[in-house]
mmCIF file of N, CA and C in Angstrom:
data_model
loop_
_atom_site.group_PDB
_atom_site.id
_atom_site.type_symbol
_atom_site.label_atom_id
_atom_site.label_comp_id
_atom_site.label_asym_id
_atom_site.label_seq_id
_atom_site.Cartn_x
_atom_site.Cartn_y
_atom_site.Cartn_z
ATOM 1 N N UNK A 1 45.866 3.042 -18.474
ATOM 2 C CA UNK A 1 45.336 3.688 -17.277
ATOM 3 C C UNK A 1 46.484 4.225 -16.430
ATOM 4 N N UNK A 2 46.175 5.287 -15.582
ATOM 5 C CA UNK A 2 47.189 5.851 -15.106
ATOM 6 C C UNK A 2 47.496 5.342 -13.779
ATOM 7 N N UNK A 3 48.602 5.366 -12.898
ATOM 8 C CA UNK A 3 48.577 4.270 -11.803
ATOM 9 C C UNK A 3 48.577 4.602 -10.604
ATOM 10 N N UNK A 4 47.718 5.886 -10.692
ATOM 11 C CA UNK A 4 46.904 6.340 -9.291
ATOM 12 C C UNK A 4 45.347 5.799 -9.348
ATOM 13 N N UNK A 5 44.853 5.497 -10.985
ATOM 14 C CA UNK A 5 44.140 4.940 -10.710
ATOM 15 C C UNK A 5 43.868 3.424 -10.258
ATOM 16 N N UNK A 6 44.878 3.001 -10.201
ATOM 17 C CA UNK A 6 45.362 1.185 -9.767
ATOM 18 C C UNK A 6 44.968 1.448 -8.383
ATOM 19 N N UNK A 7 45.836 2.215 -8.062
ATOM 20 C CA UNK A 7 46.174 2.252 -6.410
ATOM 21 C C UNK A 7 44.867 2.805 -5.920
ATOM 22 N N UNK A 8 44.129 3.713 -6.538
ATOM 23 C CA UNK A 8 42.542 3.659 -5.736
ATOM 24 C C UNK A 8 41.516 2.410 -5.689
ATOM 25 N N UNK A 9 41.955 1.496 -7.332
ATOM 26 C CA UNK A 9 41.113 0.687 -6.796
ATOM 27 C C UNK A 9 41.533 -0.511 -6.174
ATOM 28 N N UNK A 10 42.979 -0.218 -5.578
ATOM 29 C CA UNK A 10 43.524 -1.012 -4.642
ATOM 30 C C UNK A 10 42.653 -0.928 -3.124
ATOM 31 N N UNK A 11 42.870 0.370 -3.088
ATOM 32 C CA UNK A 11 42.304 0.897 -1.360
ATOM 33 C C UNK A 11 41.523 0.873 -1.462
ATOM 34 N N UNK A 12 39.830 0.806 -2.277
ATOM 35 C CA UNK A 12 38.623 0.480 -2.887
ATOM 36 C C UNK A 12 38.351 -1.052 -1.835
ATOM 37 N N UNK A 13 39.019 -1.862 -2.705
ATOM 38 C CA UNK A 13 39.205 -3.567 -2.050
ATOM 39 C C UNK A 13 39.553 -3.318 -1.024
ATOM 40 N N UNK A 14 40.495 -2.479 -0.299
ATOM 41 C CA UNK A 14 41.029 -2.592 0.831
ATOM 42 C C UNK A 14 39.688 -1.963 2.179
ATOM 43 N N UNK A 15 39.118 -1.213 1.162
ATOM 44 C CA UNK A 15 38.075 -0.283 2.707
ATOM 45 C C UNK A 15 36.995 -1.361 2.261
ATOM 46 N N UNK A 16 36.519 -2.179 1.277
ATOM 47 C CA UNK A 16 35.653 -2.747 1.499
ATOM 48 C C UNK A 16 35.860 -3.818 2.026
ATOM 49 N N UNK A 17 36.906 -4.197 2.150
ATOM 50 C CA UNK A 17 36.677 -5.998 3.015
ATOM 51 C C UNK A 17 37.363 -5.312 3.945
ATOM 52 N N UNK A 18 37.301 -4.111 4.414
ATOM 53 C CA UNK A 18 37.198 -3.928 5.995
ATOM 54 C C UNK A 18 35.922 -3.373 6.341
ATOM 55 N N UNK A 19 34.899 -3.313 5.578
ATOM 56 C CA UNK A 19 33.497 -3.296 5.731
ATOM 57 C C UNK A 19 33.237 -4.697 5.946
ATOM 58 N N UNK A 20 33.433 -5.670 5.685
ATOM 59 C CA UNK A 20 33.313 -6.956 5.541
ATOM 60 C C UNK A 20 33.987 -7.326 6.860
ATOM 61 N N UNK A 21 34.905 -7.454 7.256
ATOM 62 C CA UNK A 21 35.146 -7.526 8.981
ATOM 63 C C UNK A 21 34.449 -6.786 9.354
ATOM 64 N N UNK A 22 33.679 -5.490 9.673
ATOM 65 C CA UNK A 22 33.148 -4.947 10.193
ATOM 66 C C UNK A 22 31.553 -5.949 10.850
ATOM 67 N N UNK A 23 31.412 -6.403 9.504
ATOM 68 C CA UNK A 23 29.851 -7.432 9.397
ATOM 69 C C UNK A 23 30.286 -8.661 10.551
ATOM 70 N N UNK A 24 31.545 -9.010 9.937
ATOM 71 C CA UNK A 24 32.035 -10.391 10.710
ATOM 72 C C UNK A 24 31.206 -10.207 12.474
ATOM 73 N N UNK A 25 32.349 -8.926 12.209
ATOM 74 C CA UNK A 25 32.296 -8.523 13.896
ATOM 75 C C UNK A 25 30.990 -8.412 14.598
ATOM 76 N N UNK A 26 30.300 -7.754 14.170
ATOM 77 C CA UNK A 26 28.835 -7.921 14.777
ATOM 78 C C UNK A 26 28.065 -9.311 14.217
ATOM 79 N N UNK A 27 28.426 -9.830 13.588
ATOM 80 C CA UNK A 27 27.691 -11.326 13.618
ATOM 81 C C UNK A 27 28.459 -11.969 14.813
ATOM 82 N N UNK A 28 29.257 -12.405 14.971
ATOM 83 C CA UNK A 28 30.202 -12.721 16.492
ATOM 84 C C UNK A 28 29.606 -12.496 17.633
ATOM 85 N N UNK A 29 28.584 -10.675 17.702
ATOM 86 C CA UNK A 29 28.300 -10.446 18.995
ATOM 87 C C UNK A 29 26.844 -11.264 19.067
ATOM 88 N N UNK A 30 26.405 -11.586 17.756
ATOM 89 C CA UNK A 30 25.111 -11.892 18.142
ATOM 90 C C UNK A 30 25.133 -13.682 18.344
ATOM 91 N N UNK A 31 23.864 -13.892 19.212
ATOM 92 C CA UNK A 31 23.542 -15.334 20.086
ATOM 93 C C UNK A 31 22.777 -16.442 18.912
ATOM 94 N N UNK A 32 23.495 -16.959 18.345
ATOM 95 C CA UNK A 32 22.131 -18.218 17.578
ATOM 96 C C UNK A 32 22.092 -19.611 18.400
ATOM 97 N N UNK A 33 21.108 -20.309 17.625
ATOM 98 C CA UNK A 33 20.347 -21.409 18.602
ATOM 99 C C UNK A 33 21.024 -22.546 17.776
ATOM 100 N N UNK A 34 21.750 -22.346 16.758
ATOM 101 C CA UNK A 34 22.963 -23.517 15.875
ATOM 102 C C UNK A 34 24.154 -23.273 15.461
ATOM 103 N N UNK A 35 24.802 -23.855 15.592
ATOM 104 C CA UNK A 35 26.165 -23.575 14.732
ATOM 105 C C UNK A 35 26.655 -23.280 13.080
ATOM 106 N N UNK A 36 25.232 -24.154 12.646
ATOM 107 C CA UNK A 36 25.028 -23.707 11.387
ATOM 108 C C UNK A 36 24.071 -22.437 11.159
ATOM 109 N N UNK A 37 23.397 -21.771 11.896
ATOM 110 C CA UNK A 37 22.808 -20.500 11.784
ATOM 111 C C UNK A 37 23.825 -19.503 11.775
ATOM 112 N N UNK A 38 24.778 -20.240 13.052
ATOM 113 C CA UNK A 38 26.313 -18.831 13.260
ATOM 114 C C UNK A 38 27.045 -18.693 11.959
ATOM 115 N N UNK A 39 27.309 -19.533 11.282
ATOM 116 C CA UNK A 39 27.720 -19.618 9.887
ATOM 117 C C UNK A 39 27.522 -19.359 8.588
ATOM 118 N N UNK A 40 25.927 -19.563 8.897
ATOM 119 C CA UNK A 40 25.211 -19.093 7.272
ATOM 120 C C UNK A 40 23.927 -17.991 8.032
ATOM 121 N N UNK A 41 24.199 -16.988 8.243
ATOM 122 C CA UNK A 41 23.634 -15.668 8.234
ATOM 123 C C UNK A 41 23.707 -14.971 7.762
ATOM 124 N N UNK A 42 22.725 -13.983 7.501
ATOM 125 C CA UNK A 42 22.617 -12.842 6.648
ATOM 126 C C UNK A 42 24.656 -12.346 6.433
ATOM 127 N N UNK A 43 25.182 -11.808 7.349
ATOM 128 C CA UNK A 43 26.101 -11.125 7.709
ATOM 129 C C UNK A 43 27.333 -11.871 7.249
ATOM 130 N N UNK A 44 27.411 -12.895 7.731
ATOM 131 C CA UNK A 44 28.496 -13.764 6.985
ATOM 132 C C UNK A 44 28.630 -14.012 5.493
ATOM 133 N N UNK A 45 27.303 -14.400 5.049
ATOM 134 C CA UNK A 45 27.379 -14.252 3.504
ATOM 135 C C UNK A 45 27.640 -13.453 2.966
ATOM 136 N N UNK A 46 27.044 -12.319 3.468
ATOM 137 C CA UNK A 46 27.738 -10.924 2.649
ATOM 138 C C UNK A 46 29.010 -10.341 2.673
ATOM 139 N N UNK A 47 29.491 -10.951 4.045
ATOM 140 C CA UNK A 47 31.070 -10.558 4.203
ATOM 141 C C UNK A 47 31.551 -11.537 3.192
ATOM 142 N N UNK A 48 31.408 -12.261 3.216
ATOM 143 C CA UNK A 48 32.297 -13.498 1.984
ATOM 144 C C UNK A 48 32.060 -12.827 0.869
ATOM 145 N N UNK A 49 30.901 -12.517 0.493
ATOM 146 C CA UNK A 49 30.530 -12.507 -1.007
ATOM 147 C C UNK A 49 31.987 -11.109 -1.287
ATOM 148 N N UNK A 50 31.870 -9.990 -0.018
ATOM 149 C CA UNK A 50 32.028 -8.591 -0.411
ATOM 150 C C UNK A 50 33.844 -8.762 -0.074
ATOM 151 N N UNK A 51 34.349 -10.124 0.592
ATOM 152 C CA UNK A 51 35.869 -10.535 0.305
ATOM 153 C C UNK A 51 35.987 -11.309 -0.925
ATOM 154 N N UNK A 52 35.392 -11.952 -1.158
ATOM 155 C CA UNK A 52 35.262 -12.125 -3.087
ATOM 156 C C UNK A 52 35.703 -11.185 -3.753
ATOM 157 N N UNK A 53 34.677 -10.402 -3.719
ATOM 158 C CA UNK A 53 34.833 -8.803 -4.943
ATOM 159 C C UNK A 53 35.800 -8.497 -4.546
ATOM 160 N N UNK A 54 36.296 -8.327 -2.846
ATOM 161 C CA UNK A 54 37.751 -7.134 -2.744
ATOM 162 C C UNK A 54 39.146 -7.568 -3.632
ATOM 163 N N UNK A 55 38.905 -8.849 -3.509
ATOM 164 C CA UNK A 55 40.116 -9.954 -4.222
ATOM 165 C C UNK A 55 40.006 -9.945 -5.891
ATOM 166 N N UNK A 56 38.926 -9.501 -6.346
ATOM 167 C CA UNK A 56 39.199 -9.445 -7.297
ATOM 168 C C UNK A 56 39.500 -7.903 -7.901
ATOM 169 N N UNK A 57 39.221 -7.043 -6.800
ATOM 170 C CA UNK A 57 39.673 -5.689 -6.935
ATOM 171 C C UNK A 57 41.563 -5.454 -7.018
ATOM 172 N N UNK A 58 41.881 -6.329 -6.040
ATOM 173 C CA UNK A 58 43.477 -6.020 -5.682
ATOM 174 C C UNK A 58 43.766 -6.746 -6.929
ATOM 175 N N UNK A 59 43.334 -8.208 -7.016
ATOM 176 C CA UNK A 59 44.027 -8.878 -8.301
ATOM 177 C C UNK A 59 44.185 -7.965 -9.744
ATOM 178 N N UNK A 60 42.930 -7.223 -9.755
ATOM 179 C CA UNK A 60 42.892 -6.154 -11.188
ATOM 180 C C UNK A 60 44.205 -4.515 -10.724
ATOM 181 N N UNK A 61 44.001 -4.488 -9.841
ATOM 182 C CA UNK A 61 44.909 -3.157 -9.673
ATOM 183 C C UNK A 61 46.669 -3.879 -9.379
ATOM 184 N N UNK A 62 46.411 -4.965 -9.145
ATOM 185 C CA UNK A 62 48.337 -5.267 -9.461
ATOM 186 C C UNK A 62 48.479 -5.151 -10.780
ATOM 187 N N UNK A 63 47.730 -5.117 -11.762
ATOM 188 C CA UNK A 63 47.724 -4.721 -13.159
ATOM 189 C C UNK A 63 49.186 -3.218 -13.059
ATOM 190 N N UNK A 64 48.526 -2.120 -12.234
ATOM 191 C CA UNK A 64 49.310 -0.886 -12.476
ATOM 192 C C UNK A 64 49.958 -0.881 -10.823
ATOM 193 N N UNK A 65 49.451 -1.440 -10.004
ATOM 194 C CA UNK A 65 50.263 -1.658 -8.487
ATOM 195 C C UNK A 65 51.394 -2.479 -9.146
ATOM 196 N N UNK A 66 52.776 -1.703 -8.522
ATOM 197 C CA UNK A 66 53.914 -2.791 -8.098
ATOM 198 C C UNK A 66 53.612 -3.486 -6.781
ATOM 199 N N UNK A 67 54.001 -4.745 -7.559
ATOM 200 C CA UNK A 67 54.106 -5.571 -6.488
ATOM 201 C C UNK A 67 54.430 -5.424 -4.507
ATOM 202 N N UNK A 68 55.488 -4.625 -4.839
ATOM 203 C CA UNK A 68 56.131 -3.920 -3.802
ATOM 204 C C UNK A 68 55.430 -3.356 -3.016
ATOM 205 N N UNK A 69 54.589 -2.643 -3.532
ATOM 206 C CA UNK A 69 53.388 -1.422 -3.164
ATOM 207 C C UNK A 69 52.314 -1.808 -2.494
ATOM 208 N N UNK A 70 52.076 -3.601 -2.956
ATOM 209 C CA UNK A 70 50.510 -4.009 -2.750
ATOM 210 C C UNK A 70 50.273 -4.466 -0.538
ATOM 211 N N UNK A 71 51.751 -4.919 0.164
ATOM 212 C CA UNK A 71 51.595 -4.484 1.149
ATOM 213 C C UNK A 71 51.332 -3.537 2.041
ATOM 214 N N UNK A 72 52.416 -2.375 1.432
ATOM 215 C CA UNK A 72 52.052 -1.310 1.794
ATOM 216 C C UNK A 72 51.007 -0.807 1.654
ATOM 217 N N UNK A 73 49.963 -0.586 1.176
ATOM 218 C CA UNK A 73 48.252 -0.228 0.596
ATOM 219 C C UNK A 73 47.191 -1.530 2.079
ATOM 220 N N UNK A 74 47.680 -2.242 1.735
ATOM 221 C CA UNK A 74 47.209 -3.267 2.752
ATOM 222 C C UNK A 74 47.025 -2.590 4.072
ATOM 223 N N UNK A 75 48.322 -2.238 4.490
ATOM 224 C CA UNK A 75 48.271 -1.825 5.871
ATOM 225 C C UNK A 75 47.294 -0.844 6.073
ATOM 226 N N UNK A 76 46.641 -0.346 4.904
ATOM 227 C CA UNK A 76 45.567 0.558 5.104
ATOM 228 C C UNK A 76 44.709 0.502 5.627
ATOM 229 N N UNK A 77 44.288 -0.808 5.556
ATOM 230 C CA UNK A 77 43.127 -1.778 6.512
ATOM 231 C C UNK A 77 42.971 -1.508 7.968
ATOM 232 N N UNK A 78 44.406 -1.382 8.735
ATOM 233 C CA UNK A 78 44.312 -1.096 9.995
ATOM 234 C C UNK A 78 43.831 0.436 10.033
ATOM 235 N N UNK A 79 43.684 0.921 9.603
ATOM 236 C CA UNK A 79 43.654 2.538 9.796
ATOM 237 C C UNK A 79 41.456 2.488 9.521
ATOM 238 N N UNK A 80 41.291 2.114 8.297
ATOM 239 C CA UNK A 80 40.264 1.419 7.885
ATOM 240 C C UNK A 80 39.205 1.175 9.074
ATOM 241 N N UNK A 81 39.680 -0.098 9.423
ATOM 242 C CA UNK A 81 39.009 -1.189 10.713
ATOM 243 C C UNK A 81 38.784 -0.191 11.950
ATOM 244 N N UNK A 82 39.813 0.514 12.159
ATOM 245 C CA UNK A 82 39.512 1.283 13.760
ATOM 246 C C UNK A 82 39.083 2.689 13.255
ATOM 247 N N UNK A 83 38.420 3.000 11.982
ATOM 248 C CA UNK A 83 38.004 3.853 11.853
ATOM 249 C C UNK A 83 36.210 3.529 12.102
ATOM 250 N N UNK A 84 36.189 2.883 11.031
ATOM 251 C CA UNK A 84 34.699 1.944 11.266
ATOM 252 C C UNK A 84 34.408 1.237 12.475
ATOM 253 N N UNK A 85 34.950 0.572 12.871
ATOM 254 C CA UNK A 85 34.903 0.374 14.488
ATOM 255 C C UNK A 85 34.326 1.722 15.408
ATOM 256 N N UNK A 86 35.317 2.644 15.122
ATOM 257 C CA UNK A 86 34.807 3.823 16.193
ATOM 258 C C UNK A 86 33.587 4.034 15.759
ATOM 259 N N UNK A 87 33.225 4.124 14.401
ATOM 260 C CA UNK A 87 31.722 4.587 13.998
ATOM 261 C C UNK A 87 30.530 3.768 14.224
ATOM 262 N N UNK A 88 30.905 2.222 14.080
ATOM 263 C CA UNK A 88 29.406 1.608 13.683
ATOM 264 C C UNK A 88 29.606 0.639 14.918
ATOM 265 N N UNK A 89 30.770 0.712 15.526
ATOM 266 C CA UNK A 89 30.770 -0.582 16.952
ATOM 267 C C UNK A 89 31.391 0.448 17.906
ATOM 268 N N UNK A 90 31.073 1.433 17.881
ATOM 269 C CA UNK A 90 31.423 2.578 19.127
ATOM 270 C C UNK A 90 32.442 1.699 19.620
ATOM 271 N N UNK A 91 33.707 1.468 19.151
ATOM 272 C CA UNK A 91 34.800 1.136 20.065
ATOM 273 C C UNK A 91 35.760 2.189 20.310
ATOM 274 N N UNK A 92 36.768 2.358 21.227
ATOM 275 C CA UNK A 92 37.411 3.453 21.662
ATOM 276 C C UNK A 92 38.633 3.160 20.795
ATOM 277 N N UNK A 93 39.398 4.550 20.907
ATOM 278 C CA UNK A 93 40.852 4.254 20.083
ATOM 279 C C UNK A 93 41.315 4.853 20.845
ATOM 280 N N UNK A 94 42.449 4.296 21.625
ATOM 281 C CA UNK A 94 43.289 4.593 22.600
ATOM 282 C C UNK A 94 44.570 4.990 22.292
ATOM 283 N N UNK A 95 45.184 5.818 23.254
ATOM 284 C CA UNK A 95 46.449 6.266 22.896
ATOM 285 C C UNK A 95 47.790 5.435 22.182
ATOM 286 N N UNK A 96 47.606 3.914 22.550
ATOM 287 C CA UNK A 96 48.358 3.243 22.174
ATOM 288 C C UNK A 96 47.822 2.487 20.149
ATOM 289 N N UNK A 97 46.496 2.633 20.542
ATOM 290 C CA UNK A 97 46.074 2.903 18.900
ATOM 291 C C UNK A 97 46.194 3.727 18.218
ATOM 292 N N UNK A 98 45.942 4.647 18.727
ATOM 293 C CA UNK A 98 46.151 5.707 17.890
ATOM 294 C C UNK A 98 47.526 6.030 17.373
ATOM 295 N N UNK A 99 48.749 5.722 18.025
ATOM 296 C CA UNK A 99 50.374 5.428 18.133
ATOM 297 C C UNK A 99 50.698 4.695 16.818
ATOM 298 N N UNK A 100 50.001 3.631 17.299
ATOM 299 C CA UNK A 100 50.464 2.475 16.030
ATOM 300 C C UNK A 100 49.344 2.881 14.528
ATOM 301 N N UNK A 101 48.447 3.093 14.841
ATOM 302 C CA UNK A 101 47.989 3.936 13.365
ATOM 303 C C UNK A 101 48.529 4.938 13.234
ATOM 304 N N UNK A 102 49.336 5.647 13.626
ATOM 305 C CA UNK A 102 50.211 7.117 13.203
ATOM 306 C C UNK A 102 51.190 6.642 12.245
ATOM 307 N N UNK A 103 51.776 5.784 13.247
ATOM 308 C CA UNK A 103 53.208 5.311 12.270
ATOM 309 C C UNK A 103 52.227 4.464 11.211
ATOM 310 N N UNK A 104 51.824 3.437 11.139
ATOM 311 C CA UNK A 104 50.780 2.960 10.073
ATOM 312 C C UNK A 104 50.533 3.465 8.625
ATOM 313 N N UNK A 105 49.866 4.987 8.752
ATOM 314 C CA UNK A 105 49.881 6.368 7.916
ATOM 315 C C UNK A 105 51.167 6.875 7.462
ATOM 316 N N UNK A 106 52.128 7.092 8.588
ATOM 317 C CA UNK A 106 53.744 7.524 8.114
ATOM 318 C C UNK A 106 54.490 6.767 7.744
ATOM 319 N N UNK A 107 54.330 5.162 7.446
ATOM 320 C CA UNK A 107 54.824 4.685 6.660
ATOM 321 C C UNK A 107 54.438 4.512 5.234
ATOM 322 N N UNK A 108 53.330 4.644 5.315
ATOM 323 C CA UNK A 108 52.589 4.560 3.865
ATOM 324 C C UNK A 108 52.718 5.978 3.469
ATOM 325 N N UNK A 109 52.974 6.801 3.663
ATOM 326 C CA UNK A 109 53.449 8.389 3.418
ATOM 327 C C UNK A 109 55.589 7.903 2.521
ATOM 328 N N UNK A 110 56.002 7.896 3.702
ATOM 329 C CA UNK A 110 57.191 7.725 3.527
ATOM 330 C C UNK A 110 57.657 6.264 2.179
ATOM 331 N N UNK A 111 56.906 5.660 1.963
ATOM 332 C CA UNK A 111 57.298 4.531 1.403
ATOM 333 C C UNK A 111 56.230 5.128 -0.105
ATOM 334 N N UNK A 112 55.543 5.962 0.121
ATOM 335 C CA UNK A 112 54.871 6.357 -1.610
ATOM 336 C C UNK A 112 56.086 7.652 -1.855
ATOM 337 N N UNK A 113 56.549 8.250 -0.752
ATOM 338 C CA UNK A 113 57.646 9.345 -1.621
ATOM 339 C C UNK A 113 58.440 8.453 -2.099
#
């Protein structure tokens, strides 16, 4: 396999278990009447189940990922998270976010040349 295809299904794992925080996050906002309801809800299970799969996504793409590489791809997550955030938890991205996701992107630019 060729090893752009590694590295997609690196960032694959990577945008989905930031779908999976995404779930976290709105289970957090919501109110239950137990501590064990806050824990075993719809939302939590599926975030676990869907950080399961991501882990076994990255574990299969270090196959053609260098090692080296597999942080850098990571940091993708932040870019990821406050993207979905702005969409599905209307949160704002502020100048000072938006800053640190620039460089975020330009390092993962600069470190794949």
């Amino acid at each position: 396999m060729n090893k752009t295809i590694f590295i997609l299904i690196y960032l694959a794992g990577v945008f989905v278990s930031s779908i999976a925080q995404i779930l976290l996050k709105k289970s957090a906002g919501k109110k239950y009447e137990s501590v064990i309801k806050e824990y075993l809800n719809p939302y939590v299970i599926i975030s676990y189940a869907i950080f399961f799969g991501a882990t076994f996504c990255t574990i299969y793409a270090y196959k053609g990922v260098p090692l080296s590489f597999g942080p850098i791809l990571a940091a993708s997550q932040y870019v990821f998270i406050a993207i979905l955030s702005k969409i599905f938890l209307k949160e704002k991205i502020g100048l000072k976010k938006f800053i640190g996701l620039s460089v975020i992107v330009a390092g993962i630019i600069v470190y794949s040349l």
